[in-house]
XYZ file of C-alpha atoms in Angstrom:
566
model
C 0.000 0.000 0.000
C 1.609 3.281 -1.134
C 2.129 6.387 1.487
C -0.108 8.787 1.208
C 1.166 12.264 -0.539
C 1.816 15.140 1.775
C -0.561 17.873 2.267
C -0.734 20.759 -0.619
C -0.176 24.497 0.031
C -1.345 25.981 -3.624
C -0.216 29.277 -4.098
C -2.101 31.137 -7.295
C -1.411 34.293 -9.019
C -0.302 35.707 -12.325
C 2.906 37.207 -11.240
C 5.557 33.520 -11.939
C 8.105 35.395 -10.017
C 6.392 36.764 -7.323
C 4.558 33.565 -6.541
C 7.746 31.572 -7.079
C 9.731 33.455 -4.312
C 6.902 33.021 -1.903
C 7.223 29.039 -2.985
C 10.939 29.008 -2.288
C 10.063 30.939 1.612
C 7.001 28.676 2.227
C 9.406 25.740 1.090
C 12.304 26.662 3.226
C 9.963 26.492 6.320
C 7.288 23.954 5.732
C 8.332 21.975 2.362
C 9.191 18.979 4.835
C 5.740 18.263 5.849
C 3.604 20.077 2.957
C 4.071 19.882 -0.633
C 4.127 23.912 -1.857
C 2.638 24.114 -5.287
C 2.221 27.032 -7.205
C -0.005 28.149 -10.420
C -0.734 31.055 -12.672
C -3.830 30.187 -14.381
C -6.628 30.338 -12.069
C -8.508 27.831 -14.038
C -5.684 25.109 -14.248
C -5.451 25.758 -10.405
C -9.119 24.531 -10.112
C -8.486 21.813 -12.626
C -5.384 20.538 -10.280
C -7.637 20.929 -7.353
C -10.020 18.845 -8.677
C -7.836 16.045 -9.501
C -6.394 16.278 -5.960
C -9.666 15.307 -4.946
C -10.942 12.620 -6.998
C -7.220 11.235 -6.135
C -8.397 11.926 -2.208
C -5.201 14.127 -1.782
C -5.609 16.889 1.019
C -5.378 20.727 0.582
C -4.323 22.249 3.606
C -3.888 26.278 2.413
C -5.191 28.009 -0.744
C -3.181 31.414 -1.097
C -4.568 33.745 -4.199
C -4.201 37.018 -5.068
C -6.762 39.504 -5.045
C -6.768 40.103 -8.382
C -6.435 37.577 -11.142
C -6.262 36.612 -14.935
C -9.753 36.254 -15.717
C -11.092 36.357 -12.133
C -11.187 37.730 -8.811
C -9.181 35.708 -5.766
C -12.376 35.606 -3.982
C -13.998 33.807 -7.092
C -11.073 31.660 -7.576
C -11.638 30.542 -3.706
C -15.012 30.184 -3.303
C -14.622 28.101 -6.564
C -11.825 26.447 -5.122
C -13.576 25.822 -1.382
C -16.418 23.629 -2.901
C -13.852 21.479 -4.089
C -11.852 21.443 -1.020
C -14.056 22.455 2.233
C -11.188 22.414 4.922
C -8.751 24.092 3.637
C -8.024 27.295 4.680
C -8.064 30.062 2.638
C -5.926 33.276 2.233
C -6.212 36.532 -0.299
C -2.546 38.482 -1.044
C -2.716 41.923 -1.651
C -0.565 44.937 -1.797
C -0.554 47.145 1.383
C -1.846 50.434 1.840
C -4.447 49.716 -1.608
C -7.512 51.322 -0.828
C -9.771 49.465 -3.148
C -7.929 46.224 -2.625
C -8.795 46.672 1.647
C -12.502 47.177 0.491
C -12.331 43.753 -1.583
C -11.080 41.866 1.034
C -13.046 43.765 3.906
C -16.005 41.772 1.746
C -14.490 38.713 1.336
C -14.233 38.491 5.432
C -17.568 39.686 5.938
C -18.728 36.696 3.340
C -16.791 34.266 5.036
C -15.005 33.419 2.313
C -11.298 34.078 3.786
C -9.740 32.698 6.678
C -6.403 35.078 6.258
C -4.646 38.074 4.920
C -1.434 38.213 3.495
C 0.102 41.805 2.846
C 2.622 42.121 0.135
C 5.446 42.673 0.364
C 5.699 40.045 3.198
C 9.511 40.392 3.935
C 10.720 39.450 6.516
C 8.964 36.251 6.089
C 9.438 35.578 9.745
C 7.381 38.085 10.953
C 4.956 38.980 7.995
C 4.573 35.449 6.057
C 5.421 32.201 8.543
C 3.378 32.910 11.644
C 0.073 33.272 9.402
C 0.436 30.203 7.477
C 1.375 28.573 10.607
C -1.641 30.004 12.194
C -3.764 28.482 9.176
C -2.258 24.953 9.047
C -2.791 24.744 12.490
C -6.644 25.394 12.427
C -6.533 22.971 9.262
C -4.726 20.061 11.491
C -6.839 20.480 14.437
C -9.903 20.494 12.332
C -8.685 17.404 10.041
C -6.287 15.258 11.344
C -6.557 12.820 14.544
C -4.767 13.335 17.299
C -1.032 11.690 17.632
C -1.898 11.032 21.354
C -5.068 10.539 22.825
C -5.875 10.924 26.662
C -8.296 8.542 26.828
C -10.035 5.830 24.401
C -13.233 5.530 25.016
C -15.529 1.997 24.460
C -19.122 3.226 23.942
C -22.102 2.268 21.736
C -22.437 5.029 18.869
C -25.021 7.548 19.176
C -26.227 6.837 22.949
C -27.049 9.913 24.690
C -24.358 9.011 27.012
C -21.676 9.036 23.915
C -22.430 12.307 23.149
C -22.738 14.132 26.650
C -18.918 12.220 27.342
C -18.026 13.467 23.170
C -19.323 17.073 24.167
C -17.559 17.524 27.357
C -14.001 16.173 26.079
C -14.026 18.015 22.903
C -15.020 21.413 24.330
C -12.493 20.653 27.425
C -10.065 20.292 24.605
C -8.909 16.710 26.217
C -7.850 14.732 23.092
C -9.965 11.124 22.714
C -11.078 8.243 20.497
C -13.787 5.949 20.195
C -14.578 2.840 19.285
C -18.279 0.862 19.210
C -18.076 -2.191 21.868
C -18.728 -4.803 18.621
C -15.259 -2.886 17.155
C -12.133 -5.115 17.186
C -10.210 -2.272 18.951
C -13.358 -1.788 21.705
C -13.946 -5.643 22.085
C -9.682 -5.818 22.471
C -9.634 -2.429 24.997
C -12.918 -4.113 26.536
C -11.202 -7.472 27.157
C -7.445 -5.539 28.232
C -9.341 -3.537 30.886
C -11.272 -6.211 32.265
C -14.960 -5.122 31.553
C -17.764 -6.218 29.723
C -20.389 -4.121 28.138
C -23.220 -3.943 30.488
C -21.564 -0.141 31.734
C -20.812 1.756 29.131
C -19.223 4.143 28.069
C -15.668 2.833 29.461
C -12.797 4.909 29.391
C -9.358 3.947 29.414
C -6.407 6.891 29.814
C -3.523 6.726 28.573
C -1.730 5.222 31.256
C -3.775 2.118 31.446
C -6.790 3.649 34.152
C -9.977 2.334 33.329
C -13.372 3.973 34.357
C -16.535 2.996 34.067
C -19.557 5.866 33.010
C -17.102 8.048 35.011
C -18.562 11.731 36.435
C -17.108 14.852 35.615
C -14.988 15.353 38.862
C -14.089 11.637 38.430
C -12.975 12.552 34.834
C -10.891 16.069 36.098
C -8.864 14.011 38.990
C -7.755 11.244 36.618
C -6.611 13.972 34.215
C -4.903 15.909 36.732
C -7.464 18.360 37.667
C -9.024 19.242 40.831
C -12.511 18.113 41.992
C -12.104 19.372 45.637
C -10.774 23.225 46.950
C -7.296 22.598 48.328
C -7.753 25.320 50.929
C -10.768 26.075 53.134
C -11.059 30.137 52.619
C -10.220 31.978 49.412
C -10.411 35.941 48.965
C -13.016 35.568 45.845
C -15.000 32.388 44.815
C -15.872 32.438 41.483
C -18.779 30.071 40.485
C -19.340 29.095 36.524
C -15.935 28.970 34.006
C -17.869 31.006 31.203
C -16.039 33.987 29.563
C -17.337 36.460 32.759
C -16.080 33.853 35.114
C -12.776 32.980 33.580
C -12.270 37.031 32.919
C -13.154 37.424 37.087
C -10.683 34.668 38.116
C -7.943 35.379 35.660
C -8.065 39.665 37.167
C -8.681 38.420 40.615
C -5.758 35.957 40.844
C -3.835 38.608 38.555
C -4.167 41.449 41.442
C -3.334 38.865 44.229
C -6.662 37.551 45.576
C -6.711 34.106 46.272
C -9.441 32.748 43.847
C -11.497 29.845 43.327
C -12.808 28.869 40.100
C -15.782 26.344 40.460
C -16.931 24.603 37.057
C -19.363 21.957 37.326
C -19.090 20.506 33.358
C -17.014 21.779 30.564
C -14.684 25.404 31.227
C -16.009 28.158 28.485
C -19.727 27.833 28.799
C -21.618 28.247 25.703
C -18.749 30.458 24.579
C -16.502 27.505 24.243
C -18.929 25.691 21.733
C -19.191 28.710 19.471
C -17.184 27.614 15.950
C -15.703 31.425 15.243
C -16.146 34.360 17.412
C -15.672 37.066 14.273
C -16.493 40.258 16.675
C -13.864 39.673 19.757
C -11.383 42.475 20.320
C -7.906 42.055 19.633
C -8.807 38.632 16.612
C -9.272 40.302 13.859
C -9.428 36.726 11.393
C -11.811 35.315 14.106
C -11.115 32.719 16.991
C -13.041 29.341 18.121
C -14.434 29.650 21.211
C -12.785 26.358 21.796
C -9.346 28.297 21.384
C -10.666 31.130 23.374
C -11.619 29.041 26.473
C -7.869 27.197 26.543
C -5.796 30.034 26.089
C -7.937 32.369 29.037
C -8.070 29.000 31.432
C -4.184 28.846 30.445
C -3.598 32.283 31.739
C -6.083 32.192 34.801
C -4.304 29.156 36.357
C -1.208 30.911 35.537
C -1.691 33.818 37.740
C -2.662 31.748 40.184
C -6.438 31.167 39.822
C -7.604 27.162 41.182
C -9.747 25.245 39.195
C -12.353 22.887 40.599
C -14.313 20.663 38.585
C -17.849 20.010 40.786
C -21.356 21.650 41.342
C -21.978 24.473 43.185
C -25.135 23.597 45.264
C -25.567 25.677 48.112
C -24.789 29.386 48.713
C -25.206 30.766 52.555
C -24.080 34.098 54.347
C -23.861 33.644 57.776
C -21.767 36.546 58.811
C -18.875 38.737 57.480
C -18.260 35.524 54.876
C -19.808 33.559 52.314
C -19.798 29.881 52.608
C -20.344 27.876 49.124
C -21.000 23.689 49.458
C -20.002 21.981 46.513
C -21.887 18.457 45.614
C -18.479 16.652 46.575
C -19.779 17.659 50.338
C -16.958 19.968 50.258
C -17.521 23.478 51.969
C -15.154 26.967 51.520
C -15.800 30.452 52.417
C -14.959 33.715 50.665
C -14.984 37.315 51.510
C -16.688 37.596 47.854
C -18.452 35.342 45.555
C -18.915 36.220 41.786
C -21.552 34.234 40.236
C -21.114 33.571 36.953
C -23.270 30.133 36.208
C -24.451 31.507 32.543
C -27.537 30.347 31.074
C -28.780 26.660 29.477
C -30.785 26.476 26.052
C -34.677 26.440 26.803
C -36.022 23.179 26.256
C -37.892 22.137 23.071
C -41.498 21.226 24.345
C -42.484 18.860 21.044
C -43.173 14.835 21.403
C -40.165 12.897 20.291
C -37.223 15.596 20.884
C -36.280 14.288 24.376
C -36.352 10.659 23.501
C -33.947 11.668 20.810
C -31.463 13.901 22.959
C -27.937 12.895 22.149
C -28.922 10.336 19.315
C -29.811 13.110 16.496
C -31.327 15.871 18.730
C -28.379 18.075 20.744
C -28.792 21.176 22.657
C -26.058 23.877 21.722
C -23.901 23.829 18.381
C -22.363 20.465 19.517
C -19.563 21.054 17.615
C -18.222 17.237 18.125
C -21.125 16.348 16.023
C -20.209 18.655 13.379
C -18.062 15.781 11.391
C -20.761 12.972 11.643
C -23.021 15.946 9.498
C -21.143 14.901 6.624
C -23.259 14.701 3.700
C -26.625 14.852 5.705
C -29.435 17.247 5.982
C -29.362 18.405 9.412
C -31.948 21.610 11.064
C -30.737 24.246 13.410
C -33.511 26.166 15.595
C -32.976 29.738 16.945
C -32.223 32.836 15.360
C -29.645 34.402 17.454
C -26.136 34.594 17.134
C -24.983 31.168 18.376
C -27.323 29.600 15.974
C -26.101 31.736 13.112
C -22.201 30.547 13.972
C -23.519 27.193 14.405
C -25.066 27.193 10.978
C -22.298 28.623 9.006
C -19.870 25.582 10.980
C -22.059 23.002 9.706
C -22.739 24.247 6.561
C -19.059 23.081 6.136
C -19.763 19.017 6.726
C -23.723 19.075 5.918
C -24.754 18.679 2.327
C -27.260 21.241 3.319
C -28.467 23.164 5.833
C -32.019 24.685 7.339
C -32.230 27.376 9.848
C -35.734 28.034 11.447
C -36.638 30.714 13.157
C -40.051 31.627 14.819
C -39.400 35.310 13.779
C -39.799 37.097 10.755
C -36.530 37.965 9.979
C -33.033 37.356 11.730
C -31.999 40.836 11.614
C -33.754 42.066 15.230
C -31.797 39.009 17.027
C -28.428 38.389 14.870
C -25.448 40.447 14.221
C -25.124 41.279 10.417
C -22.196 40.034 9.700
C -23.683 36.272 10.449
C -26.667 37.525 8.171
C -24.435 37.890 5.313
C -22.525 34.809 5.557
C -25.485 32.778 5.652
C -26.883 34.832 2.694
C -23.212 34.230 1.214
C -23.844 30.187 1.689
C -25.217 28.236 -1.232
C -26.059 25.233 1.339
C -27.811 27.241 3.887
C -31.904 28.090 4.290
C -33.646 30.178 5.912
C -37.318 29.263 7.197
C -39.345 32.357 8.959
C -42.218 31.574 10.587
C -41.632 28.002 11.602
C -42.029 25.925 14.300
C -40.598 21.843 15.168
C -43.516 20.169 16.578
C -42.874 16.967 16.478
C -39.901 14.461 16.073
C -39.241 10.549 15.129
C -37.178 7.830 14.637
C -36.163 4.231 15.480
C -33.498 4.576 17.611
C -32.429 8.131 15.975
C -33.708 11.136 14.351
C -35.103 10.179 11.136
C -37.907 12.906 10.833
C -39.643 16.371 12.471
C -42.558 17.247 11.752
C -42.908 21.297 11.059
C -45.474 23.800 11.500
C -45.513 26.719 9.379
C -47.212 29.833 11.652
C -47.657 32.417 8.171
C -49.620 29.701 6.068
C -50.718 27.346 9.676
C -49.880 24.174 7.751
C -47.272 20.996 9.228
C -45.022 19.062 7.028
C -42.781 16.107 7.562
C -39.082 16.626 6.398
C -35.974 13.555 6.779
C -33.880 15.126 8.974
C -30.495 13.569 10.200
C -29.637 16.267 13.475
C -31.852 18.879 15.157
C -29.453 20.993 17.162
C -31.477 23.417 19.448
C -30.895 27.115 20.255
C -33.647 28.875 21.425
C -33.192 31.304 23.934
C -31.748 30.961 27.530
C -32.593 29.776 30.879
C -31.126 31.283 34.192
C -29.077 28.437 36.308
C -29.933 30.159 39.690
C -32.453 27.706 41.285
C -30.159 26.456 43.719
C -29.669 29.869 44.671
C -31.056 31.624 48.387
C -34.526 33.204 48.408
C -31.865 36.252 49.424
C -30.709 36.774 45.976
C -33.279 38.384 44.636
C -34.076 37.798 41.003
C -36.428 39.161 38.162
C -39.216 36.903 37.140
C -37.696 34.948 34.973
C -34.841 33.345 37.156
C -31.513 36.062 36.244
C -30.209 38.027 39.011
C -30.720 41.497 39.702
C -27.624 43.937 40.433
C -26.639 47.604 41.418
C -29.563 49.951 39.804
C -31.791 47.145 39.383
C -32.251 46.189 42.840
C -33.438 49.841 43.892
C -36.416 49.977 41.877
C -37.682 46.847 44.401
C -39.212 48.063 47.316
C -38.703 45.092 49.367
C -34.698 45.928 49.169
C -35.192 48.894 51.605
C -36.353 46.042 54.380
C -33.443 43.442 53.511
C -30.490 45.528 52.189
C -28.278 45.743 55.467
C -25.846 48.117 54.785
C -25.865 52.459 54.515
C -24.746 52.474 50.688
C -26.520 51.506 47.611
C -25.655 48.167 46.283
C -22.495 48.624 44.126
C -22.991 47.651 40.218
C -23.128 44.111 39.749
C -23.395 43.695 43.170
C -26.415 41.071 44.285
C -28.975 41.851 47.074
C -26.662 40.076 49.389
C -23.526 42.250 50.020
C -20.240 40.959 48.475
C -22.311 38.690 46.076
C -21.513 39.650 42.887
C -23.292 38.466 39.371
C -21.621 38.640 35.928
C -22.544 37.559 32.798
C -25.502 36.045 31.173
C -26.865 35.112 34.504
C -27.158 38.983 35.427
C -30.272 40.859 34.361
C -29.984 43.096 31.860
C -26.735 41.368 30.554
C -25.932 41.838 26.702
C -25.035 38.148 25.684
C -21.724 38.701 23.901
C -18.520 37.363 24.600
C -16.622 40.422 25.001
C -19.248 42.141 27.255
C -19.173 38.971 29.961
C -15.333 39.326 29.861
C -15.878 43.101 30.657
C -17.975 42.369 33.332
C -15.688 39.859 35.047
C -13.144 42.252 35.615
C -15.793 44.809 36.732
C -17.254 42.804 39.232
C -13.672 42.617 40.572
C -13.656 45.946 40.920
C -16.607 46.294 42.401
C -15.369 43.497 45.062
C -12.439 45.783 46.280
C -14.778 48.011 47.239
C -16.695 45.642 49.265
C -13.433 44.745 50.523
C -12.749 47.957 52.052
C -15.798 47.869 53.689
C -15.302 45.117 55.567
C -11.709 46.266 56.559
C -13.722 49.657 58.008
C -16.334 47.313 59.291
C -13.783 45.485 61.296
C -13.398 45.986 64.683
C -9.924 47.269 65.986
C -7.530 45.079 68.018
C -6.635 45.896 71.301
């Protein structure tokens, strides 16, 4: 059996020796593990691509220049993108060319580049290598399997089970495989570890532990993590790893509070299952929420911040200090608590979708599911911004692609830039008006049944995945009567709490609560769990570090509040 060829890097544009130097610097730095290939002739670059492909030959990077013979680059890589879906794509252009910035301003917008290249590009060091690193990087993470996996995982395919354990490992970033029971690899790890198949899933790590249907905290400690606080009092306790919570850890631990970070599932929230976050200071091409939620948990625990994997389920203020109890039975005070818990997707009330949660039907974007979508029809419900990002991901796998929304329109719920790359998206649909009702299938989604509101009529449609974002639910139930909420479950802060005449009666202090501050002094909220929140990314992040802020000033209360020693 012959080796398979290396990856391609195609470079096209009508300039031979422009292109050609660029070949000789992308050669010099990645020619050991890529082929570099370069053409002039946009056409007879599409015509190679094509035969890469019926030869099953990867692309990894598609470089073209804005402009040329006989087409634009974005033509020549859209053209070139239905051909090859995963590889990334990059226009060249000259810098400081006003027209040529408007082209490619479009092209982003559209979705249809991943990068920029700015001629001229010397030093290649600086200018050329670190963003065609950056793009064969997304392209390997995306496409290839993992050299090392932490754990291989024996489970039967499409349980609900297999995809909550799929779901949490992927957006944890932990690398895994898996392999059905009847496999010869799952009946041989089976067999090795010593367990049959009446508890599924079983995982075995990569130093020979086996666990059977292991829990989250179970999962953390064999991975290294921490399911229990190490100390007894911290300075803050942050509860919920979301972008607000990882943003008030990372600036607590930062100024030199000892902080606790309390995550209960999977560190990023519904941030860290968001595809491309296109609107994020500071990432101009876009970053995954996946990458987001590793690199700010990276720099959290490096400042100092611990991480505990377990619940939060009980939050009490006896005194001066705020006790949390964690479901491991564990209890630690703080002298503040920022909650941070986020929201969950609102449930789908239609017969069928629960029996099929996790086999076909998934809450979220479920990005781990986004391969399996290869070549299927799949739906997405919601018409805000998660389900746009979701949409345009899978539009990458699926053959095609339906997005319903109850609404009219997506434009009073999604940012326009999603608008126009679903607009931009040959494989994508857009449905006003309509409703899932109903769902079926023997053993997995097969059907839904729809109900169109503008013309009141239901119609069955195969389906092969529902994925489900429709709105948000607070996570404060386990919360105190104390905390005093609006009446739909999110906290109310600062200004908020004022206009509520029962805060006169309970507020136990002579100032105003501080912003972000809770009805219950030094009880902070942030995030999507606050009322009144605006549910982007970089507005949770703000609001991390504010409610920091905000706790130093509850700290020097209690310092004046504190009696002095004799």
């Amino acid at each position: 059996m012959s080796e398979q060829a290396p990856p391609v890097l195609l470079l096209v544009g009508g300039d031979r020796e422009r292109i050609g130097t660029m070949q000789q610097a992308l050669d010099r730095r990645f020619g050991a593990d890529y082929r570099v290939l370069t053409e002039t002739a946009p056409e007879r670059a599409l015509s190679a691509l094509a035969q890469l492909r019926d030869r099953d030959e990867q692309v990894a990077v598609l470089v073209a220049d804005l402009a040329l013979p006989g087409m634009t680059g974005e033509e020549f890589l859209r053209r070139a993108h239905e051909l090859h879906p995963f590889a990334r794509r990059a226009l060249a252009a000259p810098i400081f060319d006003r027209p040529a910035e408007q082209a490619i301003f479009r092209a982003m917008a559209l979705g249809r580049v991943d990068m920029i290249l700015v001629r001229p590009w010397d030093p290649a060091e600086h200018w050329l290598y670190p963003r065609i690193g950056m793009m064969l990087d997304e392209w390997v993470q995306e496409t290839q399997p993992s050299g090392v996996n932490a754990m291989r995982i024996v489970a039967e395919p499409g349980a609900p089970r297999s995809h909550a354990l799929h779901d949490l490992l992927y957006r944890n970033a932990v690398p895994f495989q898996t392999f059905s029971p009847s496999s010869p690899e799952g009946r041989r790890l089976l067999d090795t570890a010593g367990r049959d198949e009446q508890r599924l899933p079983v995982c075995v790590y990569f130093d020979g532990r086996v666990q059977a249907d292991p829990s989250v905290p179970q999962i953390a400690e064999m991975l290294g993590f921490h399911s229990r606080p190490q100390a007894d009092h911290y300075d803050m306790i942050v509860i919920g790893a979301g972008p607000a919570g990882l943003s008030a850890a990372l600036s607590g631990a930062s100024e030199g509070l000892r902080t606790l970070l309390v995550e209960p599932q999977t560190v990023g929230g519904q941030a860290g299952a968001t595809s491309l976050i296109r609107n994020f200071l500071g990432f101009p091409f876009g970053v995954s929420g996946k990458m987001l939620t590793i690199l700010a948990r990276g720099q959290a625990l490096l400042f100092g911040a611990e991480l505990v994997f377990d619940r939060a389920v009980g939050l009490h203020t006896p005194g001066r200090q705020h006790l949390v109890t964690l479901a491991c039975g564990s209890e630690v005070t703080g002298d503040a608590v920022v909650l941070s818990m986020g929201v969950r997707y609102r449930r789908l009330d239609a017969p069928g979708v629960e029996d099929l949660l996790g086999a076909g039907v998934f809450y979220g974007a479920a990005l781990c599911e986004a391969p399996a979508a290869r070549g299927q029809s799949i739906y997405i419900v919601g018409a805000g911004n998660s389900a746009g990002q979701a949409a345009v991901h899978l539009a990458r796998f699926a053959e095609h692609v339906t997005l319903l929304t109850r609404g009219k329109s997506l434009s009073t719920s999604m940012s326009t830039y999603l608008i126009e790359q679903i607009s931009a998206r040959p494989n994508i649909t857009v449905r006003a008006n309509m409703q899932v009702v109903g769902a079926a299938g023997a053993g997995r989604l097969e059907q839904l049944t729809l109900y169109d509101a503008a013309v009141r009529r239901t119609e069955a449609v195969a389906a092969s995945a529902l994925f489900i974002l429709i709105g948000s639910q607070p996570t404060t139930d386990w919360l105190p009567a104390a905390l005093m909420r609006d009446p739909a479950g999110f906290l109310l802060t600062g200004p908020d709490l004022v206009a509520y005449r029962q805060l006169s009666t309970s507020w136990p202090l002579t100032r105003p609560p501080l912003p972000m501050e809770t009805s219950v002094p030094g009880v902070f909220a942030a995030g999507d769990t606050r009322h009144g929140s605006t549910k982007r990314v970089a507005a949770a992040v703000g609001e991390g570090v504010a409610a920091v802020q905000f706790a130093h000033r509850h700290f020097e209360d209690l310092a004046e509040q504190r009696p002095a020693r004799r």
